[in-house]
Amino acid sequence: MNAKKTLSLSLASAMALGLLAGCGSSASSAAASTADSTAPAADSTSTAASSDAAGKVYYLNFKPEQDEAWQDLAAKYTEETGVPVTVVTAASGQYETTLMSEMAKSDAPTLFQVNGPVGLASWKDYCYDLSGSKIAGELTSDSYALKDGDATLGIGYVIESYGLITNKSLLEKAGYSVDDIKSFADLKKVAEDITARKDELGFAAFTSAGMDGSSDWRFKTHLANLPIYFEYQADGINNTDAIKGTYLDNYKDIFDLYINNSTCDPAELAGKTGDDSRNEFLNNEAVFFQNGSWEYTNLVGDGKPFTDDDLTMMPIYIGVGDEANQGLCTGTENYWCVNKEASEEDINATLDFIYWCVSSDEGTKAMADDMGFVIPFKAAAESPNLFVKVDNEMTAEGKTPVAWNFSTMPSENWKNGVGSALTAYAAGTGSWDDVVTAFVDGWATEAALNAAA
């Protein structure tokens, strides 16, 4: 069946299953979007389109914080090849909505993103089989190929890490170093001591755990990954239709630590944004900021207040497992997909563009230096990103990275239910039992809906 003829079914499925959450969603609210959730492609920034090239590229970008870098790279490609490239960047937390809107248009994206197997289920009817393509041949490992049976429908294009971004200078002012924190118990001791001396020190332990849509993905997705990861490890599985919630008491412990030792009262978190949290960190108002390697260029560089010497990233400890040997949360939820409904010329132009991005000197340098990406391709340039280097050092030391299991979360609706329960809990209008219900019962409900779809 032609995918265009089943658009309404695909969109309904995407509403139920879409998991593309900001990482920085992975997307951060760091940069202004070139398009909001309803903006047409014509409103986006486009490279010079006057060309004799046979095909064109329309990339619907997931990462607001890399928008400018993608616009620049697209312009370089057009200058070099004559192929017009349009980059539209969805607003933070709005990728799935924007994708649904844009794919319904006659001039739909030729290049888009899914977050993993669950996201692929919504969009696989639109995905060109990349088996045998030049870009697939550049992968350093087949584990970065997103498959449906024998077909390769997505290509992972960036590996990222997240944890507790730490202001080492403030930590030292409080009388500690990163070597003093090797477990949840250590983190709790330090955070609560900083809170007890907050007026004297002039800063808090944690930035605000904002539950606004630009920020809540950090807790309903990235933080929620920790109890899921440890449950999967304990049970020897990599997916489930019925999460047990074995480590939800630990989830509560770390969330309580965040909200009770931060820059604001927990009741204010519903209105706190991703920008608020970042700005608090930039202004030296807090020691710890839960976020990822994608934040590096927002914190370090021209006009930024920090150097590499000021910062590091620590694991998110929740009091489970061998914490002394725990690494950062490292993985990917970023898979490129080529729209098979595009014209043959546009498909070929898109394949050429993404191959150039990961194999040419210009492309790999831009992805490493301007975007701060570690890319899983043979020609990858070394990233200058401090947080990437910290992850590499931890892995070299034998520490075990925490896998990104949040791509197995059953739906966006599940995440929203957990987020709403967390927000009410922080505000004092809901209980932790409500969070547990949203987490466990909500998972079973959404998984059943997926199975019936």
XYZ file of C-alpha atoms in Angstrom:
453
model
C 0.000 0.000 0.000
C 1.331 3.430 -0.929
C 2.369 5.345 2.172
C 0.728 8.550 0.993
C -2.615 6.743 0.806
C -2.331 5.716 4.452
C -1.193 9.060 5.812
C -4.067 9.443 8.242
C -3.349 6.035 9.759
C 0.339 6.803 9.988
C -0.313 10.138 11.657
C -2.634 8.567 14.194
C -0.014 5.959 14.943
C 2.649 8.638 15.230
C 0.550 10.522 17.763
C 0.359 7.405 19.873
C 3.888 6.150 19.440
C 6.071 9.171 18.754
C 8.882 9.383 21.250
C 11.013 12.168 19.860
C 11.692 14.113 23.006
C 14.126 16.876 23.251
C 17.649 15.903 23.866
C 18.711 18.855 23.746
C 15.694 15.601 23.330
C 17.724 14.660 23.007
C 16.705 18.363 21.774
C 17.526 21.335 23.894
C 15.714 24.653 23.824
C 19.083 26.321 23.384
C 18.447 27.883 19.998
C 15.521 29.603 18.412
C 13.832 27.365 15.882
C 13.698 28.193 12.234
C 10.151 26.883 12.201
C 7.495 26.397 14.832
C 5.183 23.422 14.801
C 2.936 24.991 12.186
C 5.470 26.875 10.072
C 5.573 25.933 6.395
C 8.799 24.951 4.728
C 8.766 28.217 2.832
C 9.427 30.055 6.096
C 12.634 28.165 6.761
C 16.139 29.223 5.883
C 17.131 27.754 2.530
C 20.358 27.745 0.636
C 20.406 29.288 -2.814
C 17.942 27.249 -4.819
C 18.855 28.496 -8.310
C 20.668 25.469 -9.646
C 20.752 23.079 -12.569
C 20.948 20.166 -10.105
C 18.483 17.338 -10.771
C 17.408 16.884 -7.166
C 16.993 18.820 -3.943
C 17.176 18.132 -0.209
C 14.744 19.114 2.543
C 16.050 18.185 6.008
C 13.679 18.406 8.967
C 16.217 18.855 11.769
C 15.518 17.561 15.271
C 18.099 19.570 17.191
C 17.417 23.293 17.777
C 20.843 23.796 19.344
C 22.530 22.813 16.078
C 20.266 24.808 13.754
C 22.809 27.466 12.806
C 25.507 24.875 12.173
C 23.198 22.883 9.897
C 22.221 26.023 7.977
C 25.905 26.839 7.437
C 26.771 23.300 6.379
C 23.842 23.167 3.962
C 24.993 26.443 2.389
C 28.505 25.046 1.923
C 27.122 21.957 0.226
C 25.012 24.005 -2.159
C 27.969 26.222 -2.961
C 30.090 23.173 -3.721
C 27.548 21.070 -5.628
C 24.756 23.362 -6.785
C 22.195 21.112 -5.073
C 19.636 23.194 -3.122
C 19.324 22.172 0.532
C 16.597 23.430 2.862
C 16.909 22.947 6.611
C 13.846 23.376 8.812
C 14.366 23.003 12.563
C 11.414 21.984 14.699
C 10.864 23.799 17.969
C 12.005 21.992 21.111
C 9.549 19.234 22.006
C 7.604 19.713 18.763
C 9.441 17.441 16.343
C 6.772 14.783 15.994
C 4.038 17.367 15.515
C 6.116 19.206 12.925
C 7.007 15.986 11.132
C 3.363 14.990 10.846
C 2.479 18.402 9.465
C 5.337 18.528 6.969
C 4.938 14.949 5.725
C 1.329 15.709 4.799
C 2.499 18.354 2.322
C 3.280 17.832 -1.345
C 6.847 19.099 -0.805
C 7.604 16.909 2.205
C 10.970 16.426 3.929
C 13.341 14.165 2.046
C 15.366 13.596 5.227
C 13.872 13.210 8.702
C 14.549 11.495 12.017
C 13.136 8.759 14.225
C 14.312 7.973 17.723
C 14.605 4.194 17.543
C 12.473 1.068 17.120
C 9.297 2.533 18.638
C 9.552 5.718 16.615
C 10.329 3.696 13.501
C 7.069 1.792 13.905
C 5.199 5.034 13.207
C 7.156 5.985 10.103
C 8.587 2.834 8.538
C 6.175 3.051 5.599
C 7.962 6.268 4.631
C 11.518 5.001 5.040
C 13.751 4.228 2.090
C 15.804 1.048 2.465
C 19.380 2.193 3.036
C 20.867 -1.311 2.747
C 23.920 -1.172 0.520
C 23.982 2.631 0.460
C 27.280 4.495 0.667
C 26.411 5.978 4.066
C 25.560 2.557 5.504
C 28.976 1.392 4.334
C 30.631 4.172 6.339
C 29.214 3.054 9.712
C 31.785 1.842 12.218
C 29.322 -0.728 13.546
C 26.122 -2.348 12.309
C 24.660 -1.585 15.725
C 24.027 1.954 14.482
C 21.824 0.689 11.637
C 18.123 0.742 12.537
C 16.583 -2.309 10.907
C 13.157 -3.687 10.152
C 13.787 -7.285 9.242
C 16.567 -7.259 6.653
C 15.915 -3.653 5.625
C 18.009 -0.787 7.005
C 15.495 2.021 7.481
C 17.529 4.363 9.660
C 21.162 5.343 10.212
C 22.359 6.556 13.618
C 24.273 9.763 13.018
C 25.424 10.912 16.439
C 26.450 9.343 19.737
C 25.814 11.497 22.805
C 26.189 11.401 26.567
C 24.299 12.980 29.411
C 24.811 13.261 33.144
C 25.391 15.963 35.730
C 27.255 18.870 34.156
C 29.330 20.160 37.057
C 30.830 23.576 37.800
C 34.105 22.471 39.401
C 34.935 25.980 40.603
C 31.706 26.307 42.592
C 32.108 22.790 43.917
C 35.558 23.700 45.188
C 34.174 26.870 46.803
C 31.822 24.592 48.718
C 34.828 22.585 49.913
C 34.516 19.553 47.628
C 35.952 18.092 44.451
C 34.517 15.663 41.909
C 36.600 12.928 43.547
C 34.369 13.267 46.626
C 31.310 12.122 44.672
C 31.292 8.485 43.632
C 27.770 7.418 44.629
C 24.268 8.667 45.330
C 25.076 8.830 49.034
C 28.053 11.088 48.282
C 25.977 13.303 45.984
C 23.234 13.615 48.593
C 25.715 14.560 51.305
C 27.310 17.271 49.158
C 24.018 18.668 47.828
C 22.376 18.899 51.221
C 25.457 20.546 52.715
C 25.447 23.156 49.947
C 21.755 23.792 50.619
C 22.415 24.216 54.336
C 25.009 26.890 53.458
C 23.210 28.320 50.431
C 22.997 31.885 51.765
C 26.630 31.849 52.804
C 27.869 30.335 49.547
C 25.617 32.328 47.237
C 24.617 29.372 45.051
C 22.490 26.218 45.084
C 23.330 22.587 44.435
C 21.096 22.031 41.372
C 19.600 24.190 38.665
C 15.796 24.189 38.523
C 14.265 20.897 37.395
C 11.883 22.751 35.097
C 8.759 20.853 34.094
C 7.828 23.209 31.268
C 7.705 21.455 27.882
C 11.135 22.833 26.964
C 12.692 21.090 29.954
C 10.533 18.226 31.255
C 12.108 15.715 28.853
C 15.179 15.812 31.073
C 13.209 14.096 33.849
C 10.329 12.178 32.251
C 12.703 10.729 29.643
C 16.395 11.070 30.498
C 16.153 10.680 34.269
C 13.455 8.021 33.891
C 15.938 6.063 31.785
C 17.931 5.192 34.919
C 15.320 3.009 36.686
C 14.432 1.411 33.339
C 18.087 0.648 32.571
C 18.730 -0.959 35.946
C 15.513 -3.004 35.754
C 16.473 -4.273 32.306
C 19.955 -5.116 33.599
C 18.570 -7.003 36.585
C 16.079 -8.950 34.462
C 18.400 -9.580 31.521
C 16.071 -7.967 28.968
C 16.199 -5.043 26.528
C 12.471 -4.314 26.224
C 9.211 -5.101 27.971
C 5.465 -4.648 27.681
C 5.146 -4.552 31.479
C 7.658 -2.488 33.412
C 7.750 -3.536 37.074
C 9.105 -0.325 38.558
C 11.741 -2.156 40.598
C 13.848 0.973 41.056
C 11.195 3.683 41.311
C 12.137 4.369 44.944
C 15.586 5.297 43.605
C 13.957 7.474 40.943
C 12.112 9.254 43.747
C 15.325 9.705 45.727
C 17.176 11.457 42.908
C 14.179 13.582 41.880
C 13.674 14.623 45.533
C 17.353 15.543 45.727
C 17.007 17.731 42.634
C 13.854 19.584 43.648
C 14.700 20.082 47.329
C 18.232 21.372 46.755
C 17.795 23.701 43.802
C 17.589 27.366 42.867
C 13.830 27.555 43.417
C 10.932 26.188 45.411
C 9.544 22.889 44.034
C 6.122 24.497 43.590
C 7.607 26.814 40.933
C 8.897 24.039 38.672
C 5.789 23.783 36.483
C 6.680 27.131 34.914
C 10.450 26.771 34.808
C 11.962 26.349 31.326
C 15.051 24.816 29.812
C 16.430 28.331 29.318
C 15.903 29.073 33.011
C 17.934 26.050 34.007
C 20.723 26.796 31.565
C 20.883 30.463 32.505
C 21.083 29.601 36.197
C 24.108 27.472 35.426
C 25.664 30.105 33.182
C 25.203 32.673 35.957
C 26.966 30.501 38.573
C 23.764 30.023 40.545
C 24.135 26.234 40.852
C 26.809 23.548 40.855
C 24.968 20.785 38.985
C 22.949 20.893 35.758
C 21.469 17.665 34.394
C 21.972 17.754 30.644
C 24.078 16.328 27.861
C 27.049 16.711 25.575
C 24.862 18.738 23.187
C 25.009 21.595 25.727
C 28.767 22.055 25.346
C 28.680 24.858 22.778
C 26.109 26.721 24.892
C 28.496 26.790 27.846
C 32.030 26.998 26.410
C 33.403 29.164 23.619
C 33.364 32.746 22.411
C 31.227 34.893 24.665
C 30.515 31.999 27.039
C 31.550 32.186 30.713
C 33.281 28.824 31.005
C 36.410 27.085 29.773
C 37.039 23.342 29.751
C 38.949 23.746 33.006
C 35.802 24.950 34.783
C 33.526 22.040 33.952
C 33.115 18.294 33.893
C 30.267 15.791 33.667
C 29.513 13.212 36.345
C 27.264 10.135 36.194
C 23.709 10.408 37.518
C 23.872 8.205 40.579
C 20.591 6.810 41.948
C 21.934 4.325 44.482
C 21.813 1.167 42.334
C 24.516 -1.196 41.155
C 28.273 -0.777 41.161
C 28.275 3.008 41.331
C 32.043 3.293 41.556
C 32.211 1.844 38.044
C 29.178 3.603 36.556
C 29.740 5.795 33.519
C 27.689 8.459 31.784
C 24.422 7.738 29.990
C 25.682 7.198 26.438
C 23.888 6.212 23.256
C 21.760 7.560 20.456
C 18.133 8.232 19.668
C 19.003 10.062 16.465
C 18.455 8.056 13.280
C 18.323 9.592 9.824
C 15.602 8.289 7.528
C 15.206 9.101 3.823
C 11.655 9.624 2.591
C 10.932 6.905 0.039
C 7.915 8.888 -1.197
C 10.228 11.602 -2.539
C 11.185 11.625 -6.210
C 14.078 9.462 -7.322
C 16.124 12.607 -7.992
C 15.459 13.967 -4.488
C 16.204 10.608 -2.868
C 19.547 10.434 -4.658
C 20.340 14.054 -3.799
C 19.549 13.341 -0.144
C 21.703 10.208 -0.079
C 24.582 12.168 -1.585
C 24.146 14.970 0.958
C 24.236 12.793 4.075
C 27.164 10.787 2.696
C 29.059 14.038 2.151
C 28.225 15.156 5.702
C 29.870 12.085 7.236
C 32.742 11.504 4.798
C 34.047 14.873 3.578
C 36.513 17.059 5.456
C 33.988 19.922 5.505
C 31.147 17.755 6.775
C 33.021 15.819 9.439
C 34.755 18.952 10.699
C 31.434 20.800 10.992
C 29.803 17.899 12.820
C 32.712 17.616 15.245
C 33.649 21.266 15.797
C 30.454 23.232 15.151
C 27.911 20.680 16.361
C 30.061 18.938 18.960
C 29.024 15.526 17.618
C 30.702 12.172 17.927
C 29.586 10.450 14.743
C 29.753 6.655 14.219
C 31.397 6.823 10.802
C 34.842 5.812 9.559
C 35.924 9.339 8.593
C 34.791 10.969 11.853
C 36.851 13.907 13.082
C 37.768 14.005 16.759
C 35.318 16.151 18.678
C 36.666 18.999 20.843
C 33.647 18.554 23.127
C 34.815 18.271 26.752
C 31.905 16.050 27.749
C 32.687 13.628 24.928
C 36.263 13.452 26.185
C 35.036 12.774 29.740
C 32.892 9.908 28.454
C 35.844 8.465 26.527
C 38.069 8.700 29.597
C 35.500 6.959 31.800
C 35.045 4.178 29.270
C 38.835 3.757 28.969
C 38.973 3.433 32.761
C 36.550 0.514 32.588
C 33.431 2.331 33.738
C 30.208 0.997 32.220
C 28.099 3.497 30.271
C 24.381 3.524 31.062
C 22.543 2.545 27.870
C 19.831 4.718 26.359
C 16.844 2.464 27.014
C 14.323 5.301 26.836
C 13.794 4.543 23.155
C 11.760 1.564 24.441
C 9.319 3.793 26.323
C 5.941 2.801 24.882
C 4.682 6.216 23.737
C 4.844 9.972 24.008
C 1.554 9.740 25.909
C 3.283 7.580 28.526
C 6.031 10.155 28.972
C 3.492 12.953 29.265
C 1.646 11.013 31.957
C 4.843 10.548 33.949
C 5.746 14.207 33.430
C 2.347 15.417 34.657
C 2.589 13.205 37.728
C 6.121 14.453 38.479
C 4.969 18.066 38.136
C 2.040 17.558 40.508
C 4.283 15.733 42.966
C 6.808 18.572 42.973
C 4.020 21.122 43.465
C 2.562 19.192 46.392
C -0.739 18.554 44.624
C 0.003 14.930 43.828
C 1.658 11.959 45.496
C 4.540 9.723 44.514
C 2.014 6.896 44.205
C 0.583 8.830 41.255
C 4.027 8.807 39.637
C 4.305 5.054 40.169
C 0.858 4.522 38.661
C 1.703 6.638 35.622
C 5.016 4.795 35.231
C 3.871 1.187 35.691
C 0.168 1.088 34.795
C 0.626 3.705 32.091
C 3.372 1.605 30.499
C 1.140 -1.477 30.361
C -1.753 0.510 28.913
C 0.316 2.143 26.185
C 2.113 -1.110 25.325
C -1.269 -2.812 24.885
C -2.426 -0.024 22.593
C 0.728 -0.467 20.535
C 0.127 -4.202 20.256
C -3.446 -3.623 19.106
C -2.506 -0.979 16.526
